[in-house]
JSON list of C-alpha atoms in Angstrom, two decimals:
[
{"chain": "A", "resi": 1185, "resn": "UNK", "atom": "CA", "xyz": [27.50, 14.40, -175.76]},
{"chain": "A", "resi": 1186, "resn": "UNK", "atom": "CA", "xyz": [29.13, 12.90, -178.95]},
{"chain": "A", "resi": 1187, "resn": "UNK", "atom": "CA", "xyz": [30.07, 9.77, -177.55]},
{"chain": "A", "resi": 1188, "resn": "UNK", "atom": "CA", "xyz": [27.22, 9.15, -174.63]},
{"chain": "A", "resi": 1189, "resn": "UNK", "atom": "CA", "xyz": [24.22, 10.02, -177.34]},
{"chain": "A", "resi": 1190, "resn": "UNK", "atom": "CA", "xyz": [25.95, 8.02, -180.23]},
{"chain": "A", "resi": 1191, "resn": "UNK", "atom": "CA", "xyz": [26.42, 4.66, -178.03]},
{"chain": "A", "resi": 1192, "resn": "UNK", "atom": "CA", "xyz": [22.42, 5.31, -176.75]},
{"chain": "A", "resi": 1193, "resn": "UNK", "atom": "CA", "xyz": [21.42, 5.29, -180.14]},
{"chain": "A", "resi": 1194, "resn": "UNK", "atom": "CA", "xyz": [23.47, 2.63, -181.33]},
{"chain": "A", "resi": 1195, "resn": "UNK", "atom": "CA", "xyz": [22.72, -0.03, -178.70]},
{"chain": "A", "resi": 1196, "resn": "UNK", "atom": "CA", "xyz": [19.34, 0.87, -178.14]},
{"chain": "A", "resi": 1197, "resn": "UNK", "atom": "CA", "xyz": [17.28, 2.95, -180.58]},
{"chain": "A", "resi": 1198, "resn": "UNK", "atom": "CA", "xyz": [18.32, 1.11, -183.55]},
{"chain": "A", "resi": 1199, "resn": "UNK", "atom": "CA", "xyz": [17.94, -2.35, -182.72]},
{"chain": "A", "resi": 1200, "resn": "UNK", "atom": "CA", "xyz": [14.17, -1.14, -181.97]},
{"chain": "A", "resi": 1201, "resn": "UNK", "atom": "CA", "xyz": [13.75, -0.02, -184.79]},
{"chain": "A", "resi": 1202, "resn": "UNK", "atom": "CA", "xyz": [15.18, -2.75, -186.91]},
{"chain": "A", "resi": 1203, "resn": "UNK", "atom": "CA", "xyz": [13.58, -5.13, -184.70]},
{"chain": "A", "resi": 1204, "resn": "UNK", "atom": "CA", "xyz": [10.00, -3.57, -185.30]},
{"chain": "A", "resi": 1205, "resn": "UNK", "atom": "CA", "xyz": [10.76, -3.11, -189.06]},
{"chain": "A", "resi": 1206, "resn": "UNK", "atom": "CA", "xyz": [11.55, -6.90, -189.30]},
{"chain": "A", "resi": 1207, "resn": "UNK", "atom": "CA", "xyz": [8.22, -8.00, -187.41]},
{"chain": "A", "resi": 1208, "resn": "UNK", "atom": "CA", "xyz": [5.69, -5.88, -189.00]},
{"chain": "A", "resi": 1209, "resn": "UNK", "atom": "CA", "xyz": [4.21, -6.76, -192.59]},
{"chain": "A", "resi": 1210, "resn": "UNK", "atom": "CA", "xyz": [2.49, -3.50, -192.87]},
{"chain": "A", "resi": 1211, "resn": "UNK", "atom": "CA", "xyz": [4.41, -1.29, -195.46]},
{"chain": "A", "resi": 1212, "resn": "UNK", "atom": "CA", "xyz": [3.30, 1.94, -193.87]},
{"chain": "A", "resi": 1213, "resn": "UNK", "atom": "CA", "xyz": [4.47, 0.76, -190.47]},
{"chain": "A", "resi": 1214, "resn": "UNK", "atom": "CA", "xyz": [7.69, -0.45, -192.00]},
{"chain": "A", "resi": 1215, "resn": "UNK", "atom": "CA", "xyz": [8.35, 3.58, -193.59]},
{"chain": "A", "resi": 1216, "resn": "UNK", "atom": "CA", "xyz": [7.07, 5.18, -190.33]},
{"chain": "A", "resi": 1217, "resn": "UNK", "atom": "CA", "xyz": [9.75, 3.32, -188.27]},
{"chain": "A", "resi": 1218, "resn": "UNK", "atom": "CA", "xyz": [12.32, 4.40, -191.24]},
{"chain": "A", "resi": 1219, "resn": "UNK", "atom": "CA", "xyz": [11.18, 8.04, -190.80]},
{"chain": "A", "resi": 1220, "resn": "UNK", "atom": "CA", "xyz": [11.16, 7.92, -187.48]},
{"chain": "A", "resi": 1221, "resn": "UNK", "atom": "CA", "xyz": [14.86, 6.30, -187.05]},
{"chain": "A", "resi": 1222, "resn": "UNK", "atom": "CA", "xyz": [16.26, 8.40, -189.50]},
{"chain": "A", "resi": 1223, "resn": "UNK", "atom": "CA", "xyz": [14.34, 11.62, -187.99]},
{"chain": "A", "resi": 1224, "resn": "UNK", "atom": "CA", "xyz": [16.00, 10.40, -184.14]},
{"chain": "A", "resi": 1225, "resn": "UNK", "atom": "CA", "xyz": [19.61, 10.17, -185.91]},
{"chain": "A", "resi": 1226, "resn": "UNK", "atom": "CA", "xyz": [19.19, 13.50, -187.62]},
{"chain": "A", "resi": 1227, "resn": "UNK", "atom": "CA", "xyz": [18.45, 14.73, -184.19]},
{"chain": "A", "resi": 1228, "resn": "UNK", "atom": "CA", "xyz": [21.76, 13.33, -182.48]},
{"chain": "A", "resi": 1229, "resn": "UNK", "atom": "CA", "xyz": [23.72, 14.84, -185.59]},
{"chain": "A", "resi": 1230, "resn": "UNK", "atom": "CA", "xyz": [22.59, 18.21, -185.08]},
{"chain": "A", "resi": 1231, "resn": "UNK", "atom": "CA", "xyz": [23.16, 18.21, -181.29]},
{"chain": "A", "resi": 1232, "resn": "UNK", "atom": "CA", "xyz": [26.46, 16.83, -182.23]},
{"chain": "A", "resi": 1233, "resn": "UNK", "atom": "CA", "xyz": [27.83, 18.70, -184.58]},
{"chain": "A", "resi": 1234, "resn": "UNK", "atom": "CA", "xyz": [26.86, 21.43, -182.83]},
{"chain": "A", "resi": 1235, "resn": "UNK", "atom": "CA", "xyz": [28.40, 20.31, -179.59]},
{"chain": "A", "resi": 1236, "resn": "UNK", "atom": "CA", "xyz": [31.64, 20.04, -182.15]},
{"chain": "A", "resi": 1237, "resn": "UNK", "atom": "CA", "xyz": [31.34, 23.74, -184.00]},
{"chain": "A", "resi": 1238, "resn": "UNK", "atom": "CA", "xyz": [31.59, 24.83, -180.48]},
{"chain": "A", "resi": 1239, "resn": "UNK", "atom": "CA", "xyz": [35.07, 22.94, -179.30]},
{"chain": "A", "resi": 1240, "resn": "UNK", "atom": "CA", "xyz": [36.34, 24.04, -182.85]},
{"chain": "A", "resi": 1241, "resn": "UNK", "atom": "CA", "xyz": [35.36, 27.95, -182.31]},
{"chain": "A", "resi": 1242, "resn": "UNK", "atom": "CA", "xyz": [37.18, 26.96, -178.71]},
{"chain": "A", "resi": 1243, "resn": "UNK", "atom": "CA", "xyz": [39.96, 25.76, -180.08]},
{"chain": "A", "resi": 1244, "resn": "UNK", "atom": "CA", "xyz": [40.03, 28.54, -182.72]},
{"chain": "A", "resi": 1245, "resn": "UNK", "atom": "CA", "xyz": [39.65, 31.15, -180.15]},
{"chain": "A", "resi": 1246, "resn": "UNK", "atom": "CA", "xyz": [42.41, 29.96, -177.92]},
{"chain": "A", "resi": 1247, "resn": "UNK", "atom": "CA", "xyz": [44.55, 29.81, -181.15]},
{"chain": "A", "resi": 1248, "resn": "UNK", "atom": "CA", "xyz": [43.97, 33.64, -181.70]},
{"chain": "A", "resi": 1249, "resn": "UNK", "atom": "CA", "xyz": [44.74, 34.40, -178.68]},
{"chain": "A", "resi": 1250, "resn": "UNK", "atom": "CA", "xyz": [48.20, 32.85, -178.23]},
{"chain": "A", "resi": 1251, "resn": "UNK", "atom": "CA", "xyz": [47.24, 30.42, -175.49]},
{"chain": "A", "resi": 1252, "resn": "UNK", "atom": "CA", "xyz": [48.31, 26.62, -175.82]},
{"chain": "A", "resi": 1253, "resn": "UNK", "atom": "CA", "xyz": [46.81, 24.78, -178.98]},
{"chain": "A", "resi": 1254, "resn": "UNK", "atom": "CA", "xyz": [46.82, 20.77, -179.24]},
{"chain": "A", "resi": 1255, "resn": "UNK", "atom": "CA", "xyz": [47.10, 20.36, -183.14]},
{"chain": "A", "resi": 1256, "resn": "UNK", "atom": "CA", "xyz": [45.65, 16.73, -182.77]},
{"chain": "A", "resi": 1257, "resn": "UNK", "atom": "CA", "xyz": [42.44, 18.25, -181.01]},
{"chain": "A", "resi": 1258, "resn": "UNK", "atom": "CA", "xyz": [42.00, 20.89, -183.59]},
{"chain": "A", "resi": 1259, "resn": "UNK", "atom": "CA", "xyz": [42.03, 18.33, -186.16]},
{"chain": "A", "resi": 1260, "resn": "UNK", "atom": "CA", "xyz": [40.33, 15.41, -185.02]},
{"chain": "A", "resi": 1261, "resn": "UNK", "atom": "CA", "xyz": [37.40, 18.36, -183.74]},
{"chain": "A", "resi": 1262, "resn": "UNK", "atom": "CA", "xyz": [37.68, 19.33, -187.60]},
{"chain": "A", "resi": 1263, "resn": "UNK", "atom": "CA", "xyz": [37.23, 15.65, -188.76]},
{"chain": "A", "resi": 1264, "resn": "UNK", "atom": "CA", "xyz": [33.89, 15.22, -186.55]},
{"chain": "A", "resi": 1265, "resn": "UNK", "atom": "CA", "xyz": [32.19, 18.19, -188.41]},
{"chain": "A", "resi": 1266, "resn": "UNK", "atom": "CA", "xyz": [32.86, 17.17, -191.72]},
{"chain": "A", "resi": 1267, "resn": "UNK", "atom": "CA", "xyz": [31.90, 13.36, -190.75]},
{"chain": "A", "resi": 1268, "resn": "UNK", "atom": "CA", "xyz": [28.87, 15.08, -189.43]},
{"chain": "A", "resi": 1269, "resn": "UNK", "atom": "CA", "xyz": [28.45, 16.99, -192.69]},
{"chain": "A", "resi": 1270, "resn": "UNK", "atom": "CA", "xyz": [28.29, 14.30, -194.96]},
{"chain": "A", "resi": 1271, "resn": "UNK", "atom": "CA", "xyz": [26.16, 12.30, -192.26]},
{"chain": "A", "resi": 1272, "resn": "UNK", "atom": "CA", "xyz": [23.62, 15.23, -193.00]},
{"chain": "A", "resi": 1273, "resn": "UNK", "atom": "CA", "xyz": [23.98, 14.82, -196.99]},
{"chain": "A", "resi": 1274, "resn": "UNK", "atom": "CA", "xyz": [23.22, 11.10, -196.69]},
{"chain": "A", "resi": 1275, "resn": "UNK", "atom": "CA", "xyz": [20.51, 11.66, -194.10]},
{"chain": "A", "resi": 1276, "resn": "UNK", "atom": "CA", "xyz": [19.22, 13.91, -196.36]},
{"chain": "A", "resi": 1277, "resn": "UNK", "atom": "CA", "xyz": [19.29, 11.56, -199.19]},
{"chain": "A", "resi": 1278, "resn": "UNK", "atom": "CA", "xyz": [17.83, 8.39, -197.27]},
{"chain": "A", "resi": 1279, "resn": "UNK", "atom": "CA", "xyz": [14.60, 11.05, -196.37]},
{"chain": "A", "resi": 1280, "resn": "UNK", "atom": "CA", "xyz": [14.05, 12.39, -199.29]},
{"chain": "A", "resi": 1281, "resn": "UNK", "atom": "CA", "xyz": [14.18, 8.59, -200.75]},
{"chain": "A", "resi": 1282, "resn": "UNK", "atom": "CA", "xyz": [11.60, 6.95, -198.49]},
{"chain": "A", "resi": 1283, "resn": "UNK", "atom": "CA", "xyz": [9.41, 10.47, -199.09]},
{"chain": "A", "resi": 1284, "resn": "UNK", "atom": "CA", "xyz": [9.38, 9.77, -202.74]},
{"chain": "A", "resi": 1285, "resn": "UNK", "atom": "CA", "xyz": [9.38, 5.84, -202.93]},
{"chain": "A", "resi": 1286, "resn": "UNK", "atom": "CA", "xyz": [7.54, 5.19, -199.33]},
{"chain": "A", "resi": 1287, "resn": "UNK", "atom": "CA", "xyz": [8.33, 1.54, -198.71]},
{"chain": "A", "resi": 1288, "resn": "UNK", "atom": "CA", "xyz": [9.65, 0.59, -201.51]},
{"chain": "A", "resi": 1289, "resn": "UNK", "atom": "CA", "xyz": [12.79, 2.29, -200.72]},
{"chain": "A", "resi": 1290, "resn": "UNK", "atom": "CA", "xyz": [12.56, 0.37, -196.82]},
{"chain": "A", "resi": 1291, "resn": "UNK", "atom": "CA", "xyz": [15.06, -2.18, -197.98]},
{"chain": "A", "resi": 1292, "resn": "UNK", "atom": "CA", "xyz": [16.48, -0.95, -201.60]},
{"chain": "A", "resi": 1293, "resn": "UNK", "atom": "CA", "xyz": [19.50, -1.13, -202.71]},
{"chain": "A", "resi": 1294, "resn": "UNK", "atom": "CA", "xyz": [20.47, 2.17, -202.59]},
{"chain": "A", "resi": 1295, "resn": "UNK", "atom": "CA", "xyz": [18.88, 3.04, -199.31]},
{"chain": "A", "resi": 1296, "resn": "UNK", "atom": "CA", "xyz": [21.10, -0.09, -197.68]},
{"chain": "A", "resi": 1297, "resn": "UNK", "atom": "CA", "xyz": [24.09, 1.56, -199.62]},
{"chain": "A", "resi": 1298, "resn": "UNK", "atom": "CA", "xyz": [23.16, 4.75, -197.92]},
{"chain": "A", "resi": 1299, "resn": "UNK", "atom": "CA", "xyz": [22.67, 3.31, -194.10]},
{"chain": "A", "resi": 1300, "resn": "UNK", "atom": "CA", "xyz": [25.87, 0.95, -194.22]},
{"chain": "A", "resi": 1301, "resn": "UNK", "atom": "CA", "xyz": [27.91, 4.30, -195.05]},
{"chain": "A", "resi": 1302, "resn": "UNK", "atom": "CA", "xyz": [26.12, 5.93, -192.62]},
{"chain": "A", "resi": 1303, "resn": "UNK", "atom": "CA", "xyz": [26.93, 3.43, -189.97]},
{"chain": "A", "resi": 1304, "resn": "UNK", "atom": "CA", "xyz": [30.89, 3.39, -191.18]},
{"chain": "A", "resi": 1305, "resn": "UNK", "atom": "CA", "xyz": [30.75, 7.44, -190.45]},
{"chain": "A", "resi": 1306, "resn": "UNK", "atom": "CA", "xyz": [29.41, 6.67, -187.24]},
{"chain": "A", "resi": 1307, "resn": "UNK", "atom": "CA", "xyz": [31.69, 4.29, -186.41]},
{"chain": "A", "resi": 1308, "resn": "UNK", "atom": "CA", "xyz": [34.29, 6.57, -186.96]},
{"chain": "A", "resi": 1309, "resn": "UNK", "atom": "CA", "xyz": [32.75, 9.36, -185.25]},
{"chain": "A", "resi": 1310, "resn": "UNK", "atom": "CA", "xyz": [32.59, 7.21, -182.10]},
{"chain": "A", "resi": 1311, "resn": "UNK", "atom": "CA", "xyz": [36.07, 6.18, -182.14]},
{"chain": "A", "resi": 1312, "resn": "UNK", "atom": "CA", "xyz": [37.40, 9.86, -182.21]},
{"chain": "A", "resi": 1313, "resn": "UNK", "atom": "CA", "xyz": [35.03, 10.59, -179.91]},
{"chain": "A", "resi": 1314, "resn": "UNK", "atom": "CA", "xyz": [36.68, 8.08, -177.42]},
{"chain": "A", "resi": 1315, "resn": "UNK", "atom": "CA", "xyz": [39.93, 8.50, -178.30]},
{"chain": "A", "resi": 1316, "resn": "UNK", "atom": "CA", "xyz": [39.71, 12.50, -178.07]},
{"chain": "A", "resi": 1317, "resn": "UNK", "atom": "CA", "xyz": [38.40, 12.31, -174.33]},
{"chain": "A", "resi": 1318, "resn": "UNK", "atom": "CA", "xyz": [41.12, 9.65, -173.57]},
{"chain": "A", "resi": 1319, "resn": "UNK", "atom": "CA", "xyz": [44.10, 11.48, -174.77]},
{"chain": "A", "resi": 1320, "resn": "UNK", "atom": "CA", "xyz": [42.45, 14.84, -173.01]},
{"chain": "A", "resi": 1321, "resn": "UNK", "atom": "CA", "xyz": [42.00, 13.30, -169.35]},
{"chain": "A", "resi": 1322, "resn": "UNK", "atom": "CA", "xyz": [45.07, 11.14, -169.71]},
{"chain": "A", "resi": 1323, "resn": "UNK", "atom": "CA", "xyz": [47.92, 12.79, -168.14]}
]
């Protein structure tokens, strides 16, 4: 779920989005295709860190109860929800931005700042992602 809906929305939503945000001269077209690619990543996060709280109550569960524990899975499950945490402060930030400065803050400083660190999170969420299902199916 992490990895599949991550790589959809990276090679296909966003380039959509950027792509329509880049054609249109309308400012209110420009902040409804913000809103509405911020909106579809906040979606993504929440399935995903969800799909993550439940391998780490897994994990913690089979902890309790004695049975074999991969340390390396524990953590790099712990490092997804709090990448997925602070996804959900900036998301949070970028919205409430473009509510209060509409499209003026489609292309600010700040709100580049915000989508660029974003992007690095995601990144990094991808790559544990990948490397978490390779070093589980590997034998």
């Amino acid at each position: 779920m992490i990895l599949g809906g991550g790589l959809v929305l990276a090679a296909c939503v966003r380039p959509f989005f950027l792509r329509t945000q880049a054609v249109s001269a309308n400012p209110e077209i420009i902040s409804t295709v913000e809103d509405l690619s911020i909106k579809a990543w906040n979606r993504y996060n929440r399935y995903s860190f969800y799909c993550s709280l439940g391998l780490l109550t897994l994990d913690v569960i089979r902890f309790s109860a004695g049975m074999v524990l991969s340390f390396w899975h524990l953590a790099t499950i712990l490092v997804l929800v709090l990448a997925f945490m602070r996804k959900f402060s900036i998301d949070h930030q970028l919205s409430k931005r473009l509510r209060d400065e509409a499209a003026g803050a489609v292309g600010s400083k700040e709100q580049n700042a915000g989508h660029r660190e974003v992007e690095m999170i995601t990144k990094l969420i991808l790559i544990l992602a990948f490397v978490t299902l390779l070093l589980m199916n590997l034998p």
